[in-house]
């Protein structure tokens, strides 16, 4: 039995911020892929659906339950390609981790380490840092999606310090004055550090005042910022994220099909919506706010780049994909890193499409629709919403549907 194209089964993560039960696309996809073993619990949050070879949630073959990592190690040159094996020094795992996220409540204010820091953190604190890899990541909006992404422009932060008394009071007049006199990267780090190290009494006092003003006079901060402060305070009352997130990070809105890319050491937090997410194969998260999980504030403060961009600079526009043809639209999301690209294949009506071989491994998830996918006449597999497939390198695919169909294909090509 060739496994050039094989249906596989990923696994859900029930983090507290996920959408509940069948409201979550993660729950629906996990159940559709494995109806015997995944019975949706309507009271449970279904946050992430993992597809890949990360040991925390190993993907398995639907045919015999074998781990995908074991299939790859049985013949790494066939299932990774020689170039990927050599480039990433791999013999039984994929260089990327592919996910669906379904977000009800804000995720932690976080960043991910670069390679050097990841190795240090893994050595120092293996309990909280499960691997030694960096974790640059890309989010593609399946529904409208909002997130904090990167620091606001310096002038905007200066404006907030001048006009939001609670913000300047929390960090004190001296630090406020230093930043206002010279809004620089170094002074942004000073402001962020003062916020993150503020004492609980001040945090409660000034967050109560911030929330009250947002409620009584939304135009004071602007409708969007006031709404954000009230919504997130409902989720995490008096949390430091109201200052380090709402007042210091860009509020980014992605329409369906839009994408954003996050380099290592950039602050972010996803707020709401369903996304496809792809990242280098790692689960290293440095957290600091909006979370009951382990926070590593000093590591976060010391490792951020303190670069500041406006929101649109964070977005990643799709490009053409030359090797796709037929009745589908092919959108290639190709971030500036080696570990992954993600191809969206979209049929708006009945049709057929062909995709030439890619010289590396792929994982496909179908987020909408039904049809057939095949790599030859002997291997035609049913396509359904939530279905996941592993595709070996250099395998040409044919896809057909009688209606609309959307799938996302994560791949790595050296
Ligand atoms: N930005 N998104 C990610 O990094 C995801 O891949 C992570 O798995 C989540 O951020 C984890 O979030 P919590 O630590 O549960 O708050
Ligand atoms: Zn992240």
XYZ file of C-alpha atoms and ligand atoms in Angstrom:
431
model
C 0.000 0.000 0.000
C 1.698 3.207 -1.124
C 1.389 6.126 1.267
C 2.131 8.789 -1.335
C -1.320 10.216 -0.542
C -2.956 9.009 2.665
C -5.722 10.331 4.918
C -4.383 11.081 8.397
C -5.880 12.059 11.759
C -4.677 15.032 13.786
C -5.625 15.844 17.371
C -7.452 18.596 19.333
C -6.060 20.741 22.174
C -8.759 21.841 24.660
C -7.152 25.097 25.840
C -9.542 27.308 27.880
C -9.756 30.065 25.217
C -11.239 27.791 22.532
C -14.814 27.965 21.226
C -17.166 25.576 23.018
C -18.291 22.229 21.602
C -19.563 22.122 18.039
C -19.339 25.924 17.815
C -15.646 25.228 17.334
C -14.368 24.294 13.861
C -11.625 22.390 15.720
C -14.252 20.128 17.318
C -16.114 19.668 14.030
C -12.948 18.836 12.078
C -11.605 16.513 14.800
C -14.914 14.622 14.942
C -15.257 14.418 11.154
C -11.766 12.921 10.884
C -12.191 10.429 13.707
C -15.917 9.983 14.513
C -15.367 6.862 16.635
C -12.858 8.429 19.020
C -13.784 12.124 19.031
C -17.251 12.625 20.502
C -17.828 16.379 20.849
C -18.414 17.461 24.474
C -20.554 20.615 24.181
C -19.217 21.914 27.509
C -15.553 21.651 26.444
C -13.497 24.353 24.655
C -11.839 23.075 21.451
C -8.989 25.508 20.786
C -6.465 23.951 18.399
C -6.332 21.077 15.934
C -2.713 19.891 15.502
C -1.523 18.229 12.289
C 2.100 17.186 12.119
C 4.713 15.152 13.945
C 5.159 17.200 17.161
C 5.325 14.562 19.929
C 2.699 16.386 22.029
C -0.082 15.486 19.545
C 1.191 12.915 17.012
C -0.792 12.641 13.744
C -1.679 9.050 12.759
C -2.594 7.262 9.532
C -6.349 6.650 9.127
C -5.555 3.266 7.503
C -3.735 1.568 10.373
C -3.235 4.035 13.249
C 0.531 4.210 12.618
C 2.164 7.491 13.668
C 3.060 9.726 10.717
C 6.538 10.102 12.277
C 6.983 6.305 12.125
C 5.939 6.234 8.465
C 8.463 8.993 7.706
C 11.261 7.233 9.607
C 10.543 4.043 7.590
C 11.783 5.827 4.465
C 12.733 9.481 5.129
C 14.071 10.062 1.622
C 10.689 9.050 0.144
C 8.522 10.888 2.664
C 10.633 14.027 3.327
C 12.908 14.184 0.224
C 16.688 14.115 0.481
C 16.941 17.894 0.280
C 14.587 18.447 3.249
C 16.315 15.714 5.281
C 19.671 17.415 4.756
C 18.483 21.008 5.050
C 16.764 20.491 8.415
C 18.712 17.424 9.586
C 15.467 15.452 9.900
C 14.751 11.740 9.601
C 11.342 11.230 11.218
C 9.606 14.583 11.515
C 8.247 17.483 9.503
C 9.891 20.928 9.680
C 6.474 22.554 10.280
C 3.451 22.194 12.572
C 0.056 22.858 10.960
C -3.009 23.888 13.003
C -6.582 25.119 12.946
C -7.450 27.526 15.797
C -10.989 28.390 16.881
C -10.827 31.320 19.299
C -13.554 32.385 21.757
C -11.383 34.264 24.277
C -8.114 36.170 23.949
C -4.915 34.087 23.948
C -1.939 35.014 26.095
C 0.120 38.090 25.316
C 3.122 36.174 24.036
C 6.127 35.876 21.815
C 8.169 32.934 20.538
C 11.944 32.579 20.904
C 14.446 32.616 18.042
C 16.647 29.502 17.681
C 19.426 30.698 19.996
C 17.041 31.669 22.790
C 14.985 28.477 22.300
C 18.082 26.341 22.925
C 18.890 28.349 26.087
C 15.317 28.156 27.401
C 15.073 24.420 26.672
C 18.253 23.815 28.690
C 17.260 26.148 31.544
C 13.565 25.286 31.859
C 12.553 22.094 29.973
C 9.266 21.934 31.890
C 7.989 25.137 30.250
C 9.920 25.007 26.958
C 9.202 21.601 25.317
C 11.672 21.826 22.409
C 14.719 23.806 21.278
C 13.277 25.253 18.077
C 12.205 28.718 17.021
C 8.511 29.269 16.215
C 7.910 31.861 13.525
C 4.238 31.558 12.578
C 1.620 32.630 10.067
C -2.154 33.011 10.568
C -4.645 32.875 7.668
C -8.178 34.011 8.550
C -10.887 31.389 7.863
C -13.464 33.735 9.437
C -12.964 37.424 10.280
C -10.165 37.417 12.820
C -8.664 39.920 15.241
C -5.336 39.915 17.027
C -2.724 42.026 18.733
C 0.295 42.055 16.471
C 3.533 43.939 17.150
C 4.043 47.198 19.021
C 2.053 50.277 17.980
C 4.052 53.048 16.274
C 6.081 55.047 18.808
C 4.084 58.234 18.175
C 0.819 56.397 18.964
C 2.220 55.145 22.265
C 3.413 58.685 23.052
C -0.100 59.943 22.280
C -1.629 57.338 24.619
C 0.782 58.354 27.411
C -0.180 62.021 26.952
C -3.939 61.366 26.841
C -4.587 58.280 28.987
C -3.819 59.267 32.603
C -4.120 55.668 33.836
C -1.299 54.608 31.446
C 1.156 57.351 32.513
C 0.230 56.888 36.196
C 0.892 53.140 36.022
C 4.490 53.676 34.812
C 5.129 56.914 36.776
C 5.964 60.474 35.702
C 9.720 59.947 35.310
C 9.432 57.080 32.800
C 6.551 58.838 31.045
C 8.657 61.983 30.610
C 11.688 60.046 29.347
C 9.564 58.412 26.630
C 7.694 61.599 25.656
C 10.996 63.488 25.314
C 12.509 60.676 23.220
C 10.088 58.038 21.854
C 12.736 55.442 20.899
C 13.060 51.627 20.879
C 15.179 51.733 24.040
C 12.570 53.856 25.818
C 9.760 51.621 24.520
C 11.516 48.726 26.303
C 11.681 50.905 29.439
C 7.919 51.653 29.272
C 7.041 47.984 28.565
C 9.226 46.806 31.446
C 7.642 49.306 33.872
C 4.149 48.162 32.784
C 5.018 44.486 33.173
C 6.573 45.049 36.610
C 3.842 47.318 37.993
C 2.477 46.297 41.404
C -0.924 44.677 41.776
C -2.493 47.535 43.762
C -1.620 50.084 41.066
C -2.765 47.677 38.334
C -6.166 47.223 39.992
C -6.552 50.945 40.705
C -5.661 52.139 37.223
C -7.351 49.328 35.293
C -10.610 50.003 37.214
C -10.372 53.666 36.225
C -9.480 52.785 32.591
C -12.459 50.431 32.299
C -14.867 52.903 33.948
C -13.923 55.664 31.490
C -14.152 53.256 28.537
C -17.662 52.356 29.703
C -18.905 55.883 30.541
C -17.240 57.800 27.718
C -16.167 55.450 24.864
C -15.241 58.386 22.616
C -12.454 59.300 25.052
C -10.273 56.414 23.793
C -12.217 55.907 20.565
C -14.980 53.316 20.074
C -12.677 50.478 18.921
C -10.188 50.776 21.787
C -12.960 51.286 24.361
C -14.813 48.212 23.084
C -11.593 46.181 23.200
C -10.819 47.273 26.788
C -14.346 46.370 27.950
C -14.476 43.031 26.087
C -11.067 41.852 27.321
C -11.649 43.106 30.870
C -14.802 40.941 30.925
C -12.607 37.950 30.004
C -9.630 38.805 32.249
C -10.635 41.473 34.848
C -7.880 43.957 35.824
C -5.325 42.046 33.757
C -1.953 43.553 32.777
C -2.950 42.761 29.185
C -5.268 45.811 29.271
C -2.119 47.958 29.323
C 0.612 45.908 27.578
C -1.905 44.679 24.965
C -4.713 47.195 24.411
C -2.521 50.302 24.848
C 0.806 49.085 23.399
C 0.110 46.519 20.633
C -1.447 46.993 17.189
C -5.070 45.815 16.985
C -5.072 43.904 13.699
C -8.286 42.810 11.909
C -7.969 40.154 9.180
C -10.870 39.581 6.781
C -11.398 35.969 5.585
C -8.453 35.032 3.346
C -6.111 37.700 4.744
C -2.927 36.592 6.497
C -0.266 37.863 8.851
C 3.221 36.604 9.589
C 4.960 36.821 12.962
C 8.735 36.560 13.218
C 10.268 35.213 16.449
C 10.488 37.674 19.382
C 7.516 39.782 18.248
C 4.690 40.368 20.807
C 1.216 39.216 19.807
C -2.033 37.710 21.088
C -4.901 36.323 19.049
C -8.281 37.708 20.146
C -11.144 36.084 18.201
C -12.067 34.099 15.085
C -11.057 30.909 13.278
C -7.703 30.620 11.514
C -5.350 28.282 9.769
C -1.985 28.567 11.497
C 1.367 27.230 10.374
C 4.672 27.471 12.228
C 8.112 25.972 12.493
C 7.783 22.691 14.420
C 7.789 24.032 17.974
C 5.535 24.672 20.962
C 7.716 27.278 22.680
C 5.544 30.162 23.975
C 6.832 33.016 26.200
C 3.707 34.370 27.949
C 2.997 37.478 30.038
C -0.682 38.465 30.194
C -4.304 37.342 29.593
C -3.486 33.816 30.707
C -3.626 31.465 33.708
C -0.616 29.607 32.246
C 3.051 29.977 33.247
C 4.278 33.557 32.643
C 7.925 34.314 31.917
C 7.839 38.120 32.091
C 11.585 38.767 32.403
C 12.367 36.533 29.398
C 9.674 38.294 27.386
C 10.947 41.784 28.297
C 14.558 40.904 27.516
C 13.910 39.057 24.227
C 11.455 41.265 22.297
C 12.802 43.211 19.315
C 10.798 46.391 20.157
C 10.328 47.002 16.452
C 7.218 49.032 15.728
C 5.136 48.783 12.581
C 1.722 49.937 11.572
C -0.867 47.211 11.227
C -0.783 46.877 7.443
C 2.960 46.108 7.464
C 2.150 42.926 9.424
C -0.158 41.554 6.702
C 1.046 38.994 4.137
C -0.529 39.098 0.666
C -1.094 35.837 -1.262
C 0.830 35.203 -4.498
C 0.148 33.096 -7.590
C 0.970 29.395 -7.559
C 2.307 28.403 -10.987
C 1.948 24.650 -10.494
C -1.816 24.693 -9.983
C -4.315 24.664 -12.858
C -7.956 23.890 -13.599
C -11.219 25.217 -12.124
C -9.830 26.258 -8.728
C -8.220 29.467 -7.451
C -4.709 28.904 -6.023
C -3.483 31.409 -3.389
C 0.075 30.921 -2.113
C 0.936 32.369 1.311
C 4.721 32.332 1.276
C 6.382 33.913 4.344
C 10.110 34.803 4.425
C 11.236 31.628 6.209
C 12.288 28.146 5.060
C 10.106 25.830 7.144
C 6.735 26.267 5.444
C 4.436 27.834 2.884
C 0.653 27.420 2.787
C -1.365 27.022 -0.418
C -5.104 27.692 -0.435
C -7.084 25.856 -3.153
C -10.614 27.210 -3.577
C -13.458 25.974 -5.838
C -16.512 28.244 -6.010
C -18.473 25.627 -7.955
C -18.296 22.115 -9.493
C -14.933 21.525 -11.136
C -11.577 19.783 -11.372
C -8.038 20.953 -10.676
C -4.521 19.585 -10.894
C -1.503 20.344 -8.740
C 1.974 19.389 -9.961
C 4.368 17.693 -7.513
C 6.038 19.703 -4.737
C 9.594 18.667 -3.843
C 8.862 18.217 -0.152
C 6.219 16.873 2.302
C 2.724 18.374 2.609
C -0.267 18.225 4.917
C -3.696 19.194 3.560
C -6.814 20.087 5.556
C -10.227 20.544 3.938
C -12.112 23.349 5.677
C -15.210 23.355 3.434
C -16.887 20.997 0.980
C -16.703 17.471 -0.423
C -15.096 15.762 -3.405
C -12.353 13.384 -4.474
C -8.566 13.700 -4.241
C -6.229 11.297 -6.039
C -2.628 10.779 -7.060
C -3.463 8.001 -9.535
C -6.420 5.927 -10.745
C -5.875 3.292 -8.030
C -5.849 5.771 -5.131
C -8.958 7.970 -5.082
C -9.836 9.250 -1.592
C -13.045 10.879 -0.359
C -12.712 14.564 0.503
C -14.967 15.972 3.240
C -14.951 18.967 5.582
C -12.337 18.277 8.248
C -10.468 15.638 6.236
C -6.663 15.765 6.567
C -4.137 14.199 4.176
C -0.383 13.633 4.116
C 1.201 13.982 0.651
C 4.685 12.643 -0.043
C 7.136 14.723 -2.102
C 6.775 14.946 -5.900
C 3.233 13.532 -6.018
C 0.893 15.076 -8.591
C -2.664 15.549 -7.285
C -6.049 15.714 -8.959
C -8.981 17.209 -7.042
C -12.622 17.330 -8.077
C -15.808 18.550 -6.476
C -19.501 18.870 -7.325
C -19.821 22.048 -5.309
C -17.669 24.621 -3.502
C -14.523 23.319 -1.789
C -11.713 24.986 0.196
C -8.527 23.293 1.324
C -5.213 24.484 2.766
C -1.928 22.738 2.036
C 1.114 23.325 4.270
C 4.362 22.268 2.649
C 8.116 22.643 2.859
C 10.242 22.669 -0.290
C 14.015 23.036 -0.241
N 0.024 32.750 18.294
N -0.471 31.490 18.462
C 0.327 30.513 18.857
O 1.486 30.703 19.090
C -0.286 29.136 19.020
O 0.347 28.261 18.079
C -0.086 28.670 20.438
O -0.345 27.301 20.595
C -1.028 29.460 21.341
O -0.676 30.801 21.292
C -0.932 29.026 22.758
O -1.621 30.060 23.445
P -1.723 29.959 25.025
O -0.331 29.759 25.489
O -2.624 28.822 25.314
O -2.292 31.288 25.446
Zn 2.004 32.825 18.895
